[in-house]
Amino acid sequence: MTTNPIDYKRVLDADGAPVAGETVPAIGRDLSLRMYRGMCETRMLDGKMLILQRQGRIGFVGTAIGLEAATIGSGAAFDAKDWIFPALREGGVAVYRGMPLLEYVGQMFLNIYDTSKGRQMNNHFQHAASNFVSWSSCIGTQLPHAVGAAHAARIKNENTVMCAYLGDGATSSPEFHSAMTMAAVWKAPVVFVCIDNGWAISVPSSRQSAAPSYGSKAEAYGMPGVDVDGNDILAVYRETLNMIRRARAGEGPGLVALKSYRMLGHSSSDDPTKYRDAQEVEMWRRRDPIERYRKYLLSLGWLDKISDEKIQKELESEIDAAVEANANAPRLALRALVEDVYSSVTPHLRAQHDELIRVLEQFGDPAAIEGRFPL
Amino acid sequence: MAKLTIISAVNDAIRTAMKHDPRVVVFGEDVGKKGGVFGATDKIQQEFGEARCFDTPLTEDGIVGAAIGMALNVLRPIAEIQFQDFIYPAFDQIVSELSKFRYRSGGQYTCPVVVRTPYGGGIRGGLYHSQSGEAFFCHIPGLQVVIPSTPYDTKGLLLSAVRGADPVIFMEPKRIYRDPSLAEEVPEEWYEVPIGKARIAREGSTISVICYGAMVPVCLQAAIEAEKRGISLEIVDLRTLLPLDEDAVLASARKTGRVIVVHEAPKYCGLGAEISALIAEEAVDSLEGPILRVAGFDTPFPNALENYYMPDARRVTDAVDRMMAF
Ligand SMILES: Cc1ncc(C[n+]2csc(CCOP(=O)(O)OP(=O)(O)O)c2C)c(N)n1
Ligand SMILES: [Mg+2]
């Protein structure tokens, strides 16, 4: 990228004070606190999952630590009827929209509470009831899906807007190009939310693209793009909502690029010290999105020490209860091997399943699940 | 000589190739500073510099397409696709371009590209970090498809691939990348294991078990079980799937008269079908029983239940029992 300064939209300064001349979104106390709770819940879930991972109770965690303003701020701007096509780190948005913690944690344990039936890798959340669509690990594949779903909404005369999340890395995928092209040509009601967290595993976002900024990528496709301070939840919310309103009014798609930072490794199997500077991480630690928003809420008197502690305690006991319930959950039945390949289990697959059962009965079942995921 | 695992043999082969041939370049996602997500290119960038070992943006399509261009312009690219599951965005480049440049140009243009990619299950990666897609590539004339199962073969085959004149899809069995029980002495210098030649991993006389990659240790384990019961398994490690070493397969089939094919990929239209057909066409008069296949399920790859999906020694043993009961 060039060294020209990028105009990152901001509402709050580094200390959580409104920036002079910037419009603070008029969201009121309840929603403001709900978003705060969502950020804290996301962080606490990540922390608890990391502990479970270190204890060897779950296999893999890819956290959103440092990205809570970007995920929750954008996610909160969409309506319940809108659909979310997530990428790896938007699990907090699923919970914000109503995914039960029991299912969230179940997805990490890969047991009967996991609605994907233990098939997906960890951190691949879905919640159909709140229109949070199943994601595949294949980076970028969800983007044209969001465009198609948005176009369908137009054809059906529905007033729905689709949210397509992606990382900085995903902007290099062929699907990004296809999706941006089609969305703009069709004027599809879709908002692309690109979370530039500084890294695609070990590749810095500055080496992922030579465009002046991630937001600037929109222009050549014929849609508006905006670069936002992704650690400023109010700016994230405001700018995402602007794009959503345009899309809902039939004015077409937009790209919201959120500049933030992945505080931990790519996942629990990654050692980021191999490729990045501790000083850079330190610098971003001082820009913590939750701290910044907390200061803002404290300054308004919408939050105080006591109410904050209450929120943290509530979250902790809710998450602990979900972990507890999951720790004792039954394992998946072997049937899950052959279900959902087609609308019904074909005779061919039934025979393969029965054959396995026969072998297991004959030889006994060691069952111990071994092996760890490298990334 | 040093004792190497499969992953360190990959690293050693890349280093050897780069030392010997200045045209060799290595690139892919995270292959630079990080040294690859599995460590295959560990310290390669440090040793050979960023001009010869570099990270790419996240586009497999671009990686393979650019590798083709580099080969046209007489470099020797070794491109890494981080997981075989993510090779599909490059499918067009592989199927339409990589495999056909020589043919469509009447031999005027060629693509000696090596595409390295880890494949297979056993690491709790779920359906997109576990697949065995070798059969797709075996259906494409113009490609060579190689899957090693030992550190020695890994280095020798990778060096053959780098030196060769034609494109190679080099699939690495990631489940046994670091298996210490497979570690063995590997020469430090350049040596080659020929592409297109199978290896008898264990001699036997009762049943031929034809396998490759991560299934080889599984079949060897089944052979130990079988031996206790007086059944002698001959384990044929194909090493190259395309072009197939038909002579080795047929020789073993004729010798034992009984054949089991084992692979982790789904059974339907898998390599087992091709090998069974070959034997049925060429050696049916030597057979004493049906050709059996032990394979992955005809489903996507699971996560929690992956150990039930992948063939293990008990499923091979069960096939042995069925064969002997025939
Ligand atoms: C098509 C494809 N190629 C490679 C990968 C391996 N991979 C997983 S995540 C990732 C980096 C993604 O970076 P980004 O889009 O910025 O998302 P982030 O992880 O930073 O949230 C890579 C290369 C993949 N999952 N899919
Ligand atoms: Mg990123």
XYZ file of C-alpha atoms and ligand atoms in Angstrom:
728
model
C 0.000 0.000 0.000
C 1.057 3.576 -0.465
C 2.088 5.676 2.487
C -0.654 8.217 1.870
C -2.660 8.611 5.026
C -5.989 6.848 4.766
C -9.095 8.593 5.976
C -10.240 6.078 8.569
C -13.682 7.049 9.794
C -13.787 7.576 13.523
C -16.340 8.538 16.125
C -14.383 7.980 19.321
C -10.818 8.982 19.951
C -8.289 6.682 21.568
C -9.650 7.554 25.010
C -13.252 6.941 24.129
C -14.191 10.603 23.803
C -16.322 11.650 20.821
C -14.272 13.252 18.068
C -15.351 16.834 17.464
C -17.547 17.204 14.412
C -18.332 13.495 14.108
C -21.895 12.254 14.384
C -22.335 9.836 17.217
C -24.937 7.282 16.143
C -28.112 7.854 18.105
C -28.536 4.382 19.473
C -29.478 5.029 23.065
C -28.516 3.329 26.252
C -29.991 -0.133 25.778
C -28.474 -0.865 22.416
C -25.191 0.715 23.475
C -25.005 -1.606 26.438
C -26.143 -4.566 24.425
C -23.254 -4.010 22.053
C -20.881 -3.685 24.974
C -22.151 -6.941 26.381
C -21.681 -8.563 22.959
C -18.068 -7.445 22.841
C -17.377 -8.723 26.341
C -19.131 -11.987 25.630
C -17.076 -12.506 22.476
C -13.858 -11.915 24.359
C -14.827 -14.084 27.277
C -15.885 -16.922 25.007
C -12.556 -16.769 23.215
C -10.680 -16.792 26.510
C -12.643 -19.742 27.847
C -12.281 -21.683 24.602
C -8.537 -21.112 24.643
C -8.371 -22.571 28.129
C -10.330 -25.629 27.000
C -7.987 -25.957 24.058
C -4.926 -25.840 26.287
C -6.514 -28.445 28.496
C -6.829 -30.657 25.441
C -10.610 -30.740 25.689
C -11.219 -29.119 22.329
C -9.032 -29.093 19.253
C -8.741 -25.679 17.712
C -9.635 -22.052 18.420
C -9.397 -19.059 16.106
C -10.144 -16.020 18.210
C -11.562 -12.564 17.557
C -9.512 -11.012 20.364
C -8.921 -7.398 19.370
C -11.646 -7.534 16.726
C -14.719 -7.190 18.938
C -15.613 -3.692 17.748
C -15.313 -4.769 14.136
C -17.437 -7.899 14.538
C -20.097 -6.749 16.996
C -20.295 -3.173 15.695
C -20.975 -4.328 12.151
C -23.144 -7.281 13.139
C -25.348 -5.084 15.326
C -26.155 -2.807 12.397
C -28.060 -5.516 10.543
C -31.705 -6.352 11.198
C -32.834 -9.713 12.503
C -34.328 -10.499 9.104
C -31.035 -9.816 7.317
C -28.696 -12.689 6.654
C -25.102 -12.999 7.770
C -22.578 -14.875 5.644
C -19.697 -15.104 8.102
C -16.006 -15.893 7.858
C -13.830 -17.409 10.593
C -14.064 -14.852 13.368
C -17.686 -13.736 13.550
C -18.945 -16.315 16.048
C -19.617 -13.470 18.480
C -22.105 -12.029 16.002
C -23.954 -15.344 15.933
C -24.282 -15.234 19.703
C -25.280 -11.568 19.546
C -28.061 -12.515 17.150
C -29.309 -15.319 19.353
C -27.240 -18.447 18.861
C -27.520 -20.350 22.159
C -24.247 -20.713 24.037
C -24.954 -24.405 24.375
C -24.703 -24.720 20.579
C -21.723 -22.408 20.329
C -19.727 -24.421 22.819
C -21.080 -27.642 21.310
C -19.546 -26.630 18.002
C -16.207 -26.487 19.770
C -16.714 -29.856 21.459
C -18.199 -31.404 18.284
C -20.890 -33.247 20.169
C -24.653 -33.601 19.885
C -25.186 -29.882 20.574
C -23.215 -29.012 17.473
C -25.844 -28.396 14.802
C -23.297 -29.263 12.099
C -23.132 -32.738 13.672
C -19.413 -32.706 14.333
C -18.467 -32.307 10.726
C -16.992 -28.844 10.570
C -13.727 -27.808 12.072
C -14.063 -25.812 15.273
C -15.021 -22.135 15.058
C -17.340 -22.757 12.115
C -20.567 -21.538 13.660
C -24.025 -21.457 12.160
C -27.405 -20.511 13.500
C -30.167 -20.877 10.967
C -32.837 -19.399 13.250
C -31.074 -16.037 13.189
C -30.018 -16.286 9.543
C -26.381 -16.870 10.357
C -25.341 -19.078 7.476
C -22.998 -22.069 7.582
C -19.458 -21.197 6.507
C -16.914 -23.421 4.812
C -13.210 -23.140 5.538
C -12.565 -22.287 1.897
C -11.673 -18.625 2.067
C -13.873 -16.366 -0.042
C -16.463 -18.918 -1.112
C -19.258 -17.261 0.861
C -19.022 -13.977 -1.018
C -20.907 -14.896 -4.207
C -23.440 -16.749 -2.034
C -24.276 -13.496 -0.297
C -24.663 -11.795 -3.660
C -26.982 -14.522 -4.928
C -29.058 -14.433 -1.781
C -29.283 -10.651 -2.064
C -30.344 -10.828 -5.685
C -32.949 -13.410 -4.726
C -34.299 -11.054 -2.084
C -34.784 -8.419 -4.792
C -36.489 -10.891 -7.113
C -38.795 -11.904 -4.281
C -39.453 -8.275 -3.370
C -38.082 -8.743 0.118
C -36.503 -5.895 1.936
C -33.598 -7.951 3.229
C -29.937 -6.977 3.119
C -27.187 -9.580 3.065
C -23.996 -9.225 5.046
C -20.863 -10.755 3.567
C -17.975 -10.914 6.015
C -14.457 -11.423 4.785
C -10.875 -10.965 5.906
C -8.097 -9.002 4.253
C -6.770 -12.283 2.903
C -10.083 -13.115 1.287
C -9.889 -9.993 -0.901
C -7.315 -11.891 -2.979
C -9.608 -14.834 -3.614
C -11.144 -15.215 -7.061
C -14.562 -15.182 -5.426
C -14.051 -11.674 -4.105
C -13.664 -10.414 -7.628
C -16.673 -12.358 -8.868
C -18.837 -11.278 -5.969
C -17.922 -7.586 -6.180
C -18.460 -7.574 -9.915
C -21.836 -9.275 -9.821
C -23.114 -7.388 -6.809
C -22.403 -4.038 -8.418
C -23.787 -4.989 -11.837
C -26.947 -6.355 -10.267
C -27.175 -3.595 -7.646
C -27.687 -6.414 -5.178
C -28.571 -5.465 -1.593
C -25.397 -6.812 -0.028
C -22.862 -5.155 2.247
C -19.344 -6.542 2.195
C -17.719 -6.182 5.590
C -13.985 -6.677 5.248
C -12.171 -7.012 8.557
C -8.568 -6.114 7.879
C -7.004 -7.557 10.996
C -3.494 -6.986 9.733
C -2.802 -10.584 8.856
C -3.753 -13.573 6.766
C -1.980 -16.145 8.917
C 1.610 -14.836 8.497
C 1.093 -12.593 5.487
C 0.660 -8.946 6.502
C -2.299 -7.143 4.983
C 0.166 -4.676 3.491
C 1.489 -7.537 1.334
C -1.912 -8.901 0.485
C -2.938 -5.952 -1.619
C -1.200 -3.051 -3.307
C -4.384 -0.967 -3.379
C -4.211 2.312 -1.423
C -6.619 0.834 1.133
C -9.045 -2.053 1.428
C -11.987 0.313 1.213
C -10.622 1.764 -2.017
C -11.043 -1.584 -3.732
C -14.756 -0.890 -4.114
C -14.424 2.010 -6.518
C -13.318 0.141 -9.602
C -16.201 -2.300 -9.204
C -18.659 0.581 -9.185
C -19.752 0.644 -5.572
C -18.914 2.853 -2.612
C -16.249 1.791 -0.167
C -15.299 3.245 3.172
C -12.308 2.769 5.443
C -13.126 2.721 9.111
C -11.212 2.572 12.364
C -12.243 -0.973 13.175
C -11.476 -0.593 16.864
C -14.054 2.159 17.225
C -17.361 0.382 17.608
C -19.465 3.475 17.072
C -17.732 4.287 13.802
C -18.060 0.677 12.699
C -21.750 0.703 13.534
C -22.418 4.040 11.864
C -20.591 3.301 8.635
C -22.010 -0.203 8.281
C -25.507 1.140 8.881
C -24.999 3.761 6.161
C -24.189 1.060 3.641
C -27.082 -1.103 4.821
C -29.526 1.809 4.390
C -28.328 2.444 0.866
C -28.624 -1.225 0.008
C -32.081 -1.473 1.540
C -33.201 1.558 -0.417
C -32.224 -0.180 -3.653
C -29.060 1.833 -4.236
C -26.843 -1.235 -4.436
C -23.977 -2.830 -2.588
C -21.117 -1.306 -0.613
C -17.860 -2.268 1.007
C -17.005 -1.421 4.602
C -13.320 -1.978 5.377
C -12.558 -2.183 9.076
C -8.953 -1.623 10.091
C -8.152 -3.639 13.176
C -5.641 -6.117 14.497
C -5.548 -9.831 15.267
C -4.035 -9.799 18.741
C -3.255 -13.511 18.964
C -1.965 -16.037 16.462
C -4.055 -17.058 13.479
C -5.310 -19.879 15.667
C -4.322 -21.887 18.691
C -1.872 -23.801 16.487
C -0.022 -20.733 15.211
C 3.035 -19.090 16.758
C 2.944 -15.462 15.576
C 6.293 -14.551 17.152
C 7.859 -16.239 14.136
C 6.711 -13.550 11.782
C 5.705 -10.407 13.632
C 7.053 -7.763 15.861
C 6.144 -7.697 19.549
C 6.189 -3.895 19.445
C 3.478 -3.783 16.834
C 1.322 -6.054 18.973
C 1.971 -3.812 21.988
C 0.924 -0.756 20.034
C -2.375 -2.364 19.157
C -2.896 -3.592 22.695
C -3.090 0.061 23.696
C -5.889 0.524 21.172
C -8.052 -2.157 22.715
C -11.583 -1.749 21.338
C -13.358 -2.854 24.503
C -11.386 -0.500 26.756
C -12.106 2.370 24.435
C -15.827 1.764 24.363
C -15.929 1.111 28.091
C -14.420 4.536 28.719
C -17.078 6.096 26.543
C -19.893 4.317 28.361
C -18.414 5.214 31.752
C -18.156 8.851 30.731
C -21.851 8.884 29.844
C -22.740 7.200 33.106
C -24.393 4.340 31.202
C -21.939 1.977 32.825
C -20.230 2.025 36.190
C -17.933 -0.290 38.040
C -20.780 -2.162 39.666
C -22.909 -2.645 36.570
C -19.818 -3.632 34.611
C -18.925 -6.291 37.153
C -22.475 -7.529 37.049
C -22.284 -7.960 33.277
C -18.997 -9.839 33.535
C -20.338 -12.116 36.268
C -23.491 -12.883 34.324
C -21.544 -13.693 31.209
C -19.147 -15.863 33.111
C -21.834 -17.942 34.728
C -23.727 -18.325 31.441
C -20.646 -19.475 29.590
C -19.520 -21.752 32.394
C -22.950 -23.361 32.444
C -22.746 -23.983 28.692
C -19.290 -25.520 29.051
C -20.473 -27.659 31.925
C -23.443 -28.955 29.941
C -21.196 -29.695 26.995
C -18.556 -31.453 29.020
C -21.104 -34.104 29.884
C -22.863 -34.261 26.530
C -23.225 -37.571 24.708
C -21.030 -38.213 21.698
C -22.412 -38.212 18.195
C -23.938 -41.382 16.852
C -22.057 -43.070 14.021
C -25.093 -42.469 11.855
C -23.874 -38.896 11.488
C -21.234 -40.285 9.134
C -23.763 -40.964 6.405
C -26.588 -38.536 7.145
C -27.132 -35.270 5.262
C -25.057 -36.266 2.278
C -28.385 -36.344 0.462
C -31.943 -35.565 1.536
C -32.234 -39.162 2.654
C -29.599 -41.772 3.360
C -29.149 -43.740 0.154
C -29.109 -47.555 0.215
C -25.458 -47.412 -0.815
C -24.522 -45.256 2.188
C -26.689 -47.252 4.540
C -24.780 -50.346 3.469
C -21.457 -48.600 4.122
C -22.660 -47.589 7.569
C -23.896 -51.080 8.409
C -20.640 -52.532 7.203
C -18.751 -50.286 9.633
C -20.981 -51.322 12.512
C -20.358 -54.979 11.659
C -16.587 -54.427 11.696
C -16.720 -52.487 14.969
C -18.790 -55.165 16.623
C -16.344 -57.768 15.498
C -13.165 -55.946 16.446
C -14.240 -53.767 19.356
C -13.933 -50.007 19.347
C -10.816 -48.151 20.499
C -12.529 -44.823 19.724
C -9.847 -42.613 21.201
C -9.716 -39.550 19.000
C -6.144 -38.579 18.305
C -4.317 -35.999 16.254
C -4.249 -32.249 16.517
C -5.038 -29.577 14.029
C -2.043 -27.590 12.813
C -3.770 -24.324 11.963
C 23.199 -39.079 7.004
C 20.484 -37.606 9.153
C 17.343 -39.268 10.426
C 14.423 -37.396 8.955
C 10.647 -37.478 9.220
C 8.532 -36.970 6.120
C 8.123 -33.246 6.741
C 11.837 -32.739 7.306
C 12.525 -34.752 4.158
C 10.320 -32.332 2.214
C 12.288 -29.448 3.685
C 15.572 -31.146 2.915
C 14.533 -31.906 -0.662
C 13.553 -28.276 -1.251
C 16.874 -27.091 0.180
C 18.804 -29.593 -1.944
C 16.919 -28.589 -5.078
C 17.514 -24.898 -4.465
C 21.224 -25.437 -3.864
C 21.663 -27.431 -7.043
C 19.469 -25.502 -9.387
C 19.288 -21.695 -9.314
C 16.091 -21.844 -11.374
C 14.161 -23.363 -8.481
C 11.771 -20.963 -6.736
C 9.394 -21.761 -3.904
C 6.189 -19.888 -3.176
C 2.715 -20.143 -1.730
C 0.747 -18.884 1.252
C 2.841 -18.508 4.420
C 5.894 -20.287 3.037
C 8.226 -17.358 3.822
C 8.850 -16.198 7.365
C 6.480 -18.717 8.842
C 8.061 -21.506 6.832
C 4.711 -23.015 5.860
C 1.885 -23.970 8.193
C 3.379 -27.438 8.522
C 6.988 -26.217 8.429
C 7.814 -27.659 5.006
C 9.682 -24.500 4.023
C 11.124 -23.783 7.459
C 14.129 -21.420 7.139
C 14.171 -21.696 3.339
C 13.527 -17.992 2.881
C 16.191 -17.197 5.460
C 18.712 -19.287 3.580
C 17.868 -18.484 -0.035
C 16.342 -15.025 0.206
C 13.007 -13.513 -0.641
C 13.606 -13.631 -4.363
C 13.586 -17.410 -4.318
C 11.152 -18.190 -1.517
C 8.159 -15.907 -1.148
C 4.641 -15.562 0.153
C 1.776 -15.007 -2.253
C -1.577 -13.333 -1.794
C -4.383 -15.712 -0.911
C -5.216 -17.063 -4.362
C -4.549 -20.645 -5.327
C -5.734 -19.883 -8.811
C -3.044 -17.211 -8.988
C -0.406 -19.453 -7.418
C -0.748 -22.242 -9.959
C -1.323 -19.868 -12.867
C 1.792 -17.886 -12.003
C 3.768 -21.104 -11.547
C 2.852 -22.011 -15.107
C 4.079 -18.642 -16.332
C 7.332 -19.006 -14.426
C 7.894 -22.442 -15.909
C 7.199 -21.100 -19.401
C 9.884 -18.546 -18.690
C 12.288 -21.328 -17.671
C 12.183 -21.239 -13.900
C 11.557 -24.390 -11.899
C 8.664 -23.454 -9.612
C 7.709 -25.453 -6.554
C 4.320 -24.069 -5.581
C 2.735 -24.914 -2.261
C -1.024 -25.238 -1.866
C -1.481 -25.049 1.888
C -4.049 -27.843 2.077
C -5.108 -30.037 -0.797
C -8.673 -29.043 0.050
C -7.841 -25.517 -1.156
C -6.491 -26.564 -4.532
C -9.925 -26.389 -6.118
C -9.795 -22.666 -6.935
C -6.765 -23.670 -9.050
C -8.559 -26.553 -10.704
C -9.036 -24.656 -13.946
C -5.348 -23.773 -14.114
C -4.412 -27.386 -13.416
C -6.932 -29.098 -15.663
C -7.089 -26.651 -18.553
C -3.581 -25.214 -18.545
C -0.928 -27.040 -16.556
C -1.762 -30.448 -17.973
C -2.287 -29.331 -21.555
C 0.327 -26.738 -22.450
C 2.665 -29.300 -23.944
C -0.096 -31.035 -25.901
C -1.815 -27.960 -27.239
C 1.443 -26.370 -28.322
C 2.762 -29.488 -30.006
C 5.583 -29.560 -27.481
C 6.604 -25.923 -28.070
C 5.698 -24.899 -24.531
C 6.049 -27.018 -21.416
C 5.253 -26.622 -17.726
C 7.634 -28.451 -15.419
C 5.802 -27.239 -12.313
C 5.708 -29.038 -8.989
C 2.567 -28.387 -6.967
C 3.156 -29.636 -3.435
C 0.160 -30.076 -1.213
C -0.602 -31.895 2.045
C -3.606 -34.186 1.837
C -5.647 -36.564 3.974
C -7.283 -36.792 7.370
C -6.285 -37.587 10.882
C -5.604 -34.099 12.178
C -9.110 -33.079 13.266
C -9.419 -30.673 10.397
C -13.008 -31.414 9.439
C -14.285 -31.579 5.938
C -12.052 -28.897 4.425
C -8.673 -29.788 5.864
C -8.737 -33.532 5.357
C -9.630 -34.489 1.833
C -7.908 -36.961 -0.452
C -8.609 -35.670 -3.941
C -6.004 -37.663 -5.848
C -8.550 -39.289 -8.136
C -9.498 -35.913 -9.642
C -5.935 -35.371 -10.780
C -5.461 -38.953 -11.938
C -8.220 -38.307 -14.448
C -6.172 -35.603 -16.165
C -3.781 -36.810 -18.872
C -0.635 -34.711 -18.865
C -0.275 -34.636 -15.100
C 1.797 -36.876 -12.903
C 0.444 -37.630 -9.440
C 2.894 -38.660 -6.739
C 2.233 -39.617 -3.110
C 5.183 -40.747 -0.967
C 4.877 -42.645 2.308
C 8.441 -42.630 3.647
C 11.026 -39.908 4.268
C 13.485 -41.475 1.817
C 10.930 -41.641 -0.977
C 9.685 -38.156 -0.173
C 13.028 -36.575 -0.876
C 13.877 -38.763 -3.850
C 10.496 -38.345 -5.505
C 10.394 -34.601 -4.900
C 13.818 -34.216 -6.508
C 12.695 -36.328 -9.466
C 9.687 -34.075 -9.768
C 11.825 -30.928 -9.728
C 14.204 -32.320 -12.343
C 11.471 -33.787 -14.551
C 10.050 -32.329 -17.736
C 6.372 -32.573 -16.845
C 4.045 -31.194 -14.171
C 3.658 -33.071 -10.920
C 0.934 -32.901 -8.304
C 2.934 -33.909 -5.255
C 0.563 -34.913 -2.474
C 2.050 -35.256 0.985
C 0.456 -37.451 3.658
C 0.163 -34.875 6.413
C -1.108 -37.281 9.034
C 2.289 -39.015 9.054
C 4.366 -35.878 8.383
C 5.969 -36.063 11.824
C 5.480 -39.707 12.688
C 8.697 -40.505 14.564
C 8.283 -44.221 13.942
C 8.755 -43.560 10.232
C 11.894 -41.452 10.636
C 14.806 -42.893 8.702
C 18.243 -42.066 7.364
C 18.093 -39.880 4.299
C 21.158 -38.998 2.231
C 22.156 -35.362 2.352
C 23.034 -35.139 -1.320
C 20.791 -35.150 -4.379
C 19.286 -38.518 -5.255
C 16.192 -39.452 -7.164
C 13.480 -42.021 -6.742
C 11.928 -42.548 -10.158
C 8.395 -41.364 -10.791
C 6.192 -44.173 -12.103
C 7.735 -46.963 -10.039
C 5.975 -48.687 -7.152
C 7.795 -50.205 -4.201
C 7.229 -53.454 -2.341
C 6.981 -52.158 1.231
C 6.766 -55.707 2.558
C 7.081 -58.958 0.709
C 4.375 -61.523 1.147
C 2.690 -64.418 -0.556
C -0.978 -64.750 0.424
C -2.618 -61.431 -0.391
C -1.423 -58.315 -2.211
C -2.450 -55.121 -0.465
C -2.112 -52.165 -2.777
C -1.954 -48.787 -1.095
C -0.185 -45.428 -0.948
C 0.536 -42.463 1.303
C -0.817 -42.490 4.835
C -2.447 -45.872 4.269
C 0.915 -47.630 3.908
C 1.691 -47.690 7.656
C -1.911 -48.794 8.290
C -1.507 -51.721 5.899
C 1.889 -52.616 7.347
C 0.260 -52.813 10.742
C -2.425 -55.080 9.325
C 0.351 -57.239 7.860
C 1.819 -57.768 11.324
C -1.618 -58.791 12.598
C -2.090 -61.156 9.670
C 1.318 -62.728 10.117
C 0.339 -63.814 13.630
C -2.364 -65.865 11.980
C -0.102 -67.259 9.304
C -1.367 -64.998 6.533
C 1.322 -63.267 4.547
C 0.434 -59.832 3.141
C 2.442 -58.255 0.376
C 2.252 -54.503 0.736
C 2.615 -52.618 -2.522
C 3.244 -48.892 -2.043
C 2.319 -47.294 -5.366
C 4.274 -44.050 -4.774
C 3.105 -42.729 -8.145
C -0.583 -42.902 -9.034
C -0.217 -41.419 -12.500
C 1.459 -42.936 -14.444
C 0.638 -46.143 -12.594
C 3.287 -48.851 -12.296
C 1.090 -51.458 -13.961
C 3.866 -54.042 -14.076
C 4.376 -53.952 -10.324
C 0.648 -54.154 -9.597
C 0.113 -57.048 -12.002
C 3.224 -58.918 -10.865
C 2.077 -58.856 -7.266
C -1.505 -59.779 -8.199
C -0.267 -62.750 -10.236
C 2.034 -63.823 -7.438
C -0.578 -63.906 -4.659
C -3.788 -64.287 -6.632
C -5.605 -62.168 -4.046
C -5.832 -58.380 -4.047
C -7.075 -55.765 -1.597
C -6.800 -52.096 -2.504
C -6.751 -49.597 0.361
C -7.195 -45.844 0.181
C -8.514 -43.081 2.342
C -10.370 -41.297 -0.449
C -14.005 -42.227 -1.096
C -14.458 -45.649 -2.612
C -16.624 -44.662 -5.559
C -14.484 -43.838 -8.603
C -11.396 -43.924 -6.423
C -8.022 -45.397 -7.378
C -9.276 -48.773 -6.168
C -11.695 -48.897 -9.075
C -8.940 -48.275 -11.613
C -6.581 -50.796 -10.070
C -9.300 -53.425 -9.793
C -10.204 -52.942 -13.428
C -6.592 -53.224 -14.504
C -6.171 -56.504 -12.650
C -9.500 -57.815 -13.922
C -8.459 -57.023 -17.482
C -4.926 -58.331 -17.335
C -4.675 -60.949 -14.608
C -8.129 -62.366 -13.955
C -6.890 -65.884 -14.612
C -4.513 -65.599 -11.656
C -7.184 -64.561 -9.170
C -8.417 -66.818 -6.389
C -11.042 -64.436 -5.078
C -12.741 -61.112 -5.674
C -10.708 -57.927 -5.565
C -11.702 -56.088 -2.384
C -11.542 -52.388 -1.649
C -11.137 -50.762 1.753
C -11.693 -47.036 1.449
C -13.153 -43.876 2.892
C -16.905 -43.547 2.926
C -18.709 -42.085 -0.054
C -19.446 -38.984 1.995
C -17.687 -35.712 2.684
C -14.988 -35.966 5.320
C -16.264 -35.723 8.913
C -14.505 -34.256 11.924
C -15.588 -35.788 15.229
C -15.984 -39.182 13.592
C -12.912 -39.034 11.382
C -11.326 -42.108 12.921
C -14.301 -44.118 11.745
C -14.134 -42.655 8.276
C -10.523 -43.483 7.566
C -9.573 -47.094 6.951
C -7.624 -48.527 9.858
C -5.886 -51.833 10.519
C -9.097 -53.459 11.712
C -10.926 -52.663 8.506
C -8.010 -54.024 6.479
C -7.911 -57.108 8.693
C -11.622 -57.570 8.165
C -11.037 -57.546 4.404
C -8.252 -60.089 4.873
C -10.659 -62.325 6.791
C -13.320 -61.995 4.135
C -10.771 -62.782 1.456
C -9.563 -65.884 3.259
C -13.140 -67.040 3.868
C -13.922 -66.855 0.173
C -9.018 -21.076 -0.367
C -8.227 -21.155 0.886
N -6.885 -21.045 0.845
C -6.151 -21.135 1.961
C -6.737 -21.330 3.164
C -5.895 -21.440 4.434
N -6.169 -20.272 5.260
C -7.051 -20.326 6.262
S -7.309 -18.840 6.955
C -6.178 -18.117 5.937
C -5.918 -16.661 6.044
C -7.181 -15.887 5.994
O -6.892 -14.533 6.136
P -8.038 -13.477 6.238
O -8.975 -13.617 5.089
O -7.392 -12.165 6.418
O -8.854 -13.903 7.532
P -8.358 -13.906 9.050
O -7.884 -15.288 9.358
O -7.304 -12.890 9.193
O -9.574 -13.592 9.848
C -5.612 -19.049 5.072
C -4.570 -18.756 4.077
C -8.134 -21.458 3.170
N -8.793 -21.681 4.314
N -8.846 -21.362 2.044
Mg -6.893 -11.154 8.155
